[in-house]
Amino acid sequence: MEPERERSGRTPKKGRKRRRVPNKVVGSAEVKRAGWDLEGRQPEAKKARLSTILFAENYEVTHDQLCDLLKYAVLGKSSVPKPSWCQLFHQNHLNNVVVFVLQGMSQLHFYRFYLEFGFFRKIFRHKFRLPPPSSDFLADIIGLRKKQTTGDLSRSMEESLPSASPKVSINLQNDPIIQKYGSKKVGLTRCLLTKEEMKTYHFPLQGFPDCENFVPTKCNGSVTDNSPLFGLDCEMCLTSKGRELTRISLVAEGGCCVMDELVKPDNKIVDYLTSFSGITKKILNPVTTKLKDVQRQLKALLPPNAILVGHSLDLDLRALKMIHPYVIDTSLLYVREQGRRFKLRFLAKAILGKDIQCSDRLGHDATEDARTTLELAQYFLQYGPKKIAELNLEALASHQELHAAGQELRNTVEVVQQLNTSVLECLDSVGQKLLFLTQEADASELSSSKNCQTVKCFSNKEVFEQARVEIPLFPFSIVQFSFEPFPPNLTEEMNKRMKIKWTEMSTVYAGPFSKNCNLTALKRLFKSFGPIRSMTLVLETHQVRRPVTELTLDCDVLVNELEQDSENRGTIYLSGVSETFKERLLQQCNLFLGLEAVILPKDLKTGKQKNYCFLKFKTFGSAQRALDIVKGKDWKLKGRHALTTRHLHAWLRGLPPESRRPPGLHVIPPPSEKEALQMLKVDHPKIAAWRWSRKIEKLYHSLGSGALCLILLPGTKSTHGSLSGLGLMGIKDEEENTTPNMCS
């Protein structure tokens, strides 16, 4: 089994009759071990660590999600669910939590005074956008506003866990399964992937250049709703040539394993992946079966109209180096929102009611996983899309921690009360208090709450001095500095100018071109470097360069600092990647030492992979070596060190058309921003950004190792409009992950 998925099983009730294949065992393996799951892999180092990749599609973290992280940091997984938007490994090795709140500041402040916030951008690898705040930001992130009556709690739980009660109201028409299959039961052939879908999801197909040596199964008979199903699962190890097959399990419709073989790879094994697959050198030593042997067995076993069922089945077929035309992929059958996929272990529990891939076993059972995918397909056919949609899998997935490790769900009220517990109550349950440092004028509900030690000061300077003394004495501290928000007219002006600046930094002038030049060829040339937003022909320009305006005078300095941003450091941008890029990268991963994550953006409308990606490495040196490789003659890609952080992309995409400055047009910027800043009766925001970045740096360096530190710029909200906030976080002296993650 490959990194991106998990598996599981149980036989559903008897469904439609189909011709069954004899449950004859063709082969058997010496040992029933199983697959490895890269997503679930955790490092052996016993230091608290945050995940490298926080998001796949969503770049905004809600206040409730932030509260979930803070509660998990206090209590750990034994008492509260893990946060859904990031991973915190080895929570019990956290020494303390410190939250710095810069009240009155927003994401606009951070990027307007980006150079001044030097410490923030160089230290904190994880950044995320926050929605505009409510009237009491602190009460929201601590969970003080979640208090409801028991009846309200129960109703809330029913909405979040719909399987707990049949009375829950769900809009089935919005469920992605209903949107794809309709609400009525479907036949077997309707569940098959089309050739176009197989192409989209990188299944091996005849005629494709990367499948030249693949062997067809010769299953070319016509399929019907009575064609036989076979569940398939494969295991791999890492060799000098990439990933190669080490085990294959095939299960017939009756549930009997008809093929279970260990396979000796053709190339030298560099990693058996024993901790996940259970396969060792001792186990594979006596094995003589080769890939060509199992290919021959599989061709002989499968009837002409056989349908293979698996979870991320494209990876299994590529490991087998075989082409099969009729497939059902359960990771795609059980459709999820925004192109994401449910893990097999989750589907096994939520649909079939069975626990698989349990933590008390070494590795997974490949036969069990193959059987589970088969049973999931049978369940879908027997009960239909409507039954699946009524389970509301998306809501159940957010609480899957409650189903892990064989734990029984607590009763409804207990679960809801747990989910609605505040950070203060979490601290109280372990005999601890929260420290809150703020100014006298603060009116947050937190300052008067039970189990909160509030220290009110007259100024930000006094807050800073108190923080140096008090933070070491408390396990959880919130330090709030208050700043005067920008006036509405200044906010509008700064917002407009900032967006223009980022647009101009993303613009180049090129020329000279003749009036009859081929614009299509020209656009194709520039598109090879990355997606183009717009293109205007300028005949007078005699070079390739960025526009020079009052707003871009510091462009070179800013670009250099963006490259050194902690979130960009070690990340490279590649353009011209094909649909098979991920597969090739996996096969040659031994060339890319220190690879932490592969970020494959998708088009939000079509769901198709874009022609660019980001590779994130542990060190700048590893990233530079990788860049040299992919720009070489074997890969022939264009690339450079990354400049923009992921949450920033969403902001730039939201640029209103009227803010864009046409190329070549010289605009004299209005002086309102400069004048308004000079008229403020408080510190100049540029000076304040530099000063308080330095002061928080001093507080940060005084923290002990293993401290979870968050910097929150809450954003602003008024009758004149609102500004999104920004969050930065990290664990002091955290060990970074070296395990690649795939994000799309």
PDB file of C-alpha atoms in Angstrom, residues 332-445:
ATOM      1  CA  LEU A 332     -12.831   7.897  -5.633  1.00  0.00           C
ATOM      2  CA  LEU A 333     -16.088   5.929  -5.321  1.00  0.00           C
ATOM      3  CA  TYR A 334     -16.777   7.494  -1.920  1.00  0.00           C
ATOM      4  CA  VAL A 335     -16.463  11.017  -3.280  1.00  0.00           C
ATOM      5  CA  ARG A 336     -15.240  13.726  -0.913  1.00  0.00           C
ATOM      6  CA  GLU A 337     -15.388  17.510  -1.112  1.00  0.00           C
ATOM      7  CA  GLN A 338     -12.732  19.537  -2.965  1.00  0.00           C
ATOM      8  CA  GLY A 339     -11.077  16.488  -4.516  1.00  0.00           C
ATOM      9  CA  ARG A 340      -9.854  15.109  -1.204  1.00  0.00           C
ATOM     10  CA  ARG A 341     -10.044  11.394  -0.350  1.00  0.00           C
ATOM     11  CA  PHE A 342     -11.137   9.451   2.717  1.00  0.00           C
ATOM     12  CA  LYS A 343      -8.616   7.063   4.221  1.00  0.00           C
ATOM     13  CA  LEU A 344      -9.433   3.374   4.016  1.00  0.00           C
ATOM     14  CA  ARG A 345      -9.294   2.947   7.788  1.00  0.00           C
ATOM     15  CA  PHE A 346     -11.905   5.679   8.235  1.00  0.00           C
ATOM     16  CA  LEU A 347     -14.238   4.185   5.608  1.00  0.00           C
ATOM     17  CA  ALA A 348     -13.901   0.751   7.201  1.00  0.00           C
ATOM     18  CA  LYS A 349     -15.063   2.119  10.550  1.00  0.00           C
ATOM     19  CA  ALA A 350     -17.703   4.540   9.286  1.00  0.00           C
ATOM     20  CA  ILE A 351     -19.248   2.281   6.614  1.00  0.00           C
ATOM     21  CA  LEU A 352     -18.531  -1.299   7.691  1.00  0.00           C
ATOM     22  CA  GLY A 353     -18.163  -0.787  11.448  1.00  0.00           C
ATOM     23  CA  LYS A 354     -14.783  -2.536  11.617  1.00  0.00           C
ATOM     24  CA  ASP A 355     -11.406  -1.503  13.001  1.00  0.00           C
ATOM     25  CA  ILE A 356      -8.421  -2.234  10.771  1.00  0.00           C
ATOM     26  CA  GLN A 357      -4.768  -1.208  10.748  1.00  0.00           C
ATOM     27  CA  CYS A 358      -4.792  -1.208  14.540  1.00  0.00           C
ATOM     28  CA  SER A 359      -1.826   0.306  16.346  1.00  0.00           C
ATOM     29  CA  ASP A 360      -1.161  -2.879  18.343  1.00  0.00           C
ATOM     30  CA  ARG A 361      -0.112  -4.720  15.161  1.00  0.00           C
ATOM     31  CA  LEU A 362       3.179  -4.337  13.303  1.00  0.00           C
ATOM     32  CA  GLY A 363       2.154  -3.026   9.935  1.00  0.00           C
ATOM     33  CA  HIS A 364      -1.125  -3.541   8.095  1.00  0.00           C
ATOM     34  CA  ASP A 365      -2.606  -6.763   6.729  1.00  0.00           C
ATOM     35  CA  ALA A 366      -2.609  -6.554   2.926  1.00  0.00           C
ATOM     36  CA  THR A 367      -5.233  -9.288   2.581  1.00  0.00           C
ATOM     37  CA  GLU A 368      -7.486  -7.493   5.053  1.00  0.00           C
ATOM     38  CA  ASP A 369      -7.056  -4.261   3.131  1.00  0.00           C
ATOM     39  CA  ALA A 370      -7.869  -5.936  -0.194  1.00  0.00           C
ATOM     40  CA  ARG A 371     -10.946  -7.577   1.348  1.00  0.00           C
ATOM     41  CA  THR A 372     -12.061  -4.263   2.821  1.00  0.00           C
ATOM     42  CA  THR A 373     -11.969  -2.406  -0.520  1.00  0.00           C
ATOM     43  CA  LEU A 374     -14.058  -5.210  -2.016  1.00  0.00           C
ATOM     44  CA  GLU A 375     -16.640  -5.000   0.771  1.00  0.00           C
ATOM     45  CA  LEU A 376     -16.845  -1.217   0.466  1.00  0.00           C
ATOM     46  CA  ALA A 377     -17.684  -1.556  -3.235  1.00  0.00           C
ATOM     47  CA  GLN A 378     -20.283  -4.221  -2.415  1.00  0.00           C
ATOM     48  CA  TYR A 379     -21.843  -1.995   0.248  1.00  0.00           C
ATOM     49  CA  PHE A 380     -22.085   0.900  -2.212  1.00  0.00           C
ATOM     50  CA  LEU A 381     -23.817  -1.296  -4.774  1.00  0.00           C
ATOM     51  CA  GLN A 382     -26.212  -2.839  -2.248  1.00  0.00           C
ATOM     52  CA  TYR A 383     -27.364   0.293  -0.420  1.00  0.00           C
ATOM     53  CA  GLY A 384     -26.847   3.038  -3.011  1.00  0.00           C
ATOM     54  CA  PRO A 385     -25.529   6.632  -2.905  1.00  0.00           C
ATOM     55  CA  LYS A 386     -28.422   7.997  -0.800  1.00  0.00           C
ATOM     56  CA  LYS A 387     -27.612   5.678   2.096  1.00  0.00           C
ATOM     57  CA  ILE A 388     -23.966   6.745   1.965  1.00  0.00           C
ATOM     58  CA  ALA A 389     -24.856  10.442   1.811  1.00  0.00           C
ATOM     59  CA  GLU A 390     -27.129  10.098   4.878  1.00  0.00           C
ATOM     60  CA  LEU A 391     -24.096   9.005   6.894  1.00  0.00           C
ATOM     61  CA  ASN A 392     -22.582  12.467   6.309  1.00  0.00           C
ATOM     62  CA  LEU A 393     -19.032  11.132   6.054  1.00  0.00           C
ATOM     63  CA  GLU A 394     -17.511  14.609   5.895  1.00  0.00           C
ATOM     64  CA  ALA A 395     -18.803  15.428   9.384  1.00  0.00           C
ATOM     65  CA  LEU A 396     -17.810  12.014  10.717  1.00  0.00           C
ATOM     66  CA  ALA A 397     -14.281  12.431   9.389  1.00  0.00           C
ATOM     67  CA  SER A 398     -13.721  15.486  11.576  1.00  0.00           C
ATOM     68  CA  HIS A 399     -14.260  13.285  14.630  1.00  0.00           C
ATOM     69  CA  GLN A 400     -12.458  10.160  13.457  1.00  0.00           C
ATOM     70  CA  GLU A 401     -10.089  10.297  16.436  1.00  0.00           C
ATOM     71  CA  LEU A 402     -12.986   9.094  18.568  1.00  0.00           C
ATOM     72  CA  HIS A 403     -13.085   5.902  16.485  1.00  0.00           C
ATOM     73  CA  ALA A 404      -9.331   5.194  16.548  1.00  0.00           C
ATOM     74  CA  ALA A 405      -7.569   2.411  18.438  1.00  0.00           C
ATOM     75  CA  GLY A 406     -10.786   0.502  19.109  1.00  0.00           C
ATOM     76  CA  GLN A 407     -12.229   3.155  21.405  1.00  0.00           C
ATOM     77  CA  GLU A 408     -16.010   3.268  21.757  1.00  0.00           C
ATOM     78  CA  LEU A 409     -17.833   6.518  21.139  1.00  0.00           C
ATOM     79  CA  ARG A 410     -18.825   8.235  24.335  1.00  0.00           C
ATOM     80  CA  ASN A 411     -22.507   9.012  24.655  1.00  0.00           C
ATOM     81  CA  THR A 412     -23.728  12.040  22.715  1.00  0.00           C
ATOM     82  CA  VAL A 413     -23.879  14.598  25.523  1.00  0.00           C
ATOM     83  CA  GLU A 414     -20.435  13.674  26.851  1.00  0.00           C
ATOM     84  CA  VAL A 415     -18.869  14.053  23.415  1.00  0.00           C
ATOM     85  CA  VAL A 416     -20.497  17.419  22.815  1.00  0.00           C
ATOM     86  CA  GLN A 417     -19.462  18.707  26.213  1.00  0.00           C
ATOM     87  CA  GLN A 418     -15.922  17.630  25.444  1.00  0.00           C
ATOM     88  CA  LEU A 419     -15.936  19.373  22.056  1.00  0.00           C
ATOM     89  CA  ASN A 420     -17.311  22.558  23.625  1.00  0.00           C
ATOM     90  CA  THR A 421     -14.866  22.680  26.520  1.00  0.00           C
ATOM     91  CA  SER A 422     -12.878  25.898  26.757  1.00  0.00           C
ATOM     92  CA  VAL A 423      -9.110  26.123  27.083  1.00  0.00           C
ATOM     93  CA  LEU A 424      -9.614  27.383  30.654  1.00  0.00           C
ATOM     94  CA  GLU A 425     -11.554  24.242  31.582  1.00  0.00           C
ATOM     95  CA  CYS A 426      -8.874  22.072  29.973  1.00  0.00           C
ATOM     96  CA  LEU A 427      -6.233  23.774  32.116  1.00  0.00           C
ATOM     97  CA  ASP A 428      -8.410  23.472  35.205  1.00  0.00           C
ATOM     98  CA  SER A 429      -8.821  19.729  34.655  1.00  0.00           C
ATOM     99  CA  VAL A 430      -5.047  19.292  35.025  1.00  0.00           C
ATOM    100  CA  GLY A 431      -4.729  21.756  37.910  1.00  0.00           C
ATOM    101  CA  GLN A 432      -3.241  24.649  35.933  1.00  0.00           C
ATOM    102  CA  LYS A 433      -4.058  28.322  35.343  1.00  0.00           C
ATOM    103  CA  LEU A 434      -3.867  30.631  32.341  1.00  0.00           C
ATOM    104  CA  LEU A 435      -1.835  33.851  32.511  1.00  0.00           C
ATOM    105  CA  PHE A 436      -3.352  36.841  30.701  1.00  0.00           C
ATOM    106  CA  LEU A 437      -1.311  40.043  30.329  1.00  0.00           C
ATOM    107  CA  THR A 438      -3.085  43.031  28.810  1.00  0.00           C
ATOM    108  CA  GLN A 439      -3.745  46.746  29.145  1.00  0.00           C
ATOM    109  CA  GLU A 440      -6.270  48.293  31.557  1.00  0.00           C
ATOM    110  CA  ALA A 441      -8.612  49.317  28.760  1.00  0.00           C
ATOM    111  CA  ASP A 442      -9.102  45.709  27.591  1.00  0.00           C
ATOM    112  CA  ALA A 443     -12.717  44.572  27.850  1.00  0.00           C
ATOM    113  CA  SER A 444     -12.358  40.883  26.901  1.00  0.00           C
ATOM    114  CA  GLU A 445     -14.477  38.320  28.709  1.00  0.00           C
TER     115      GLU A 445
END
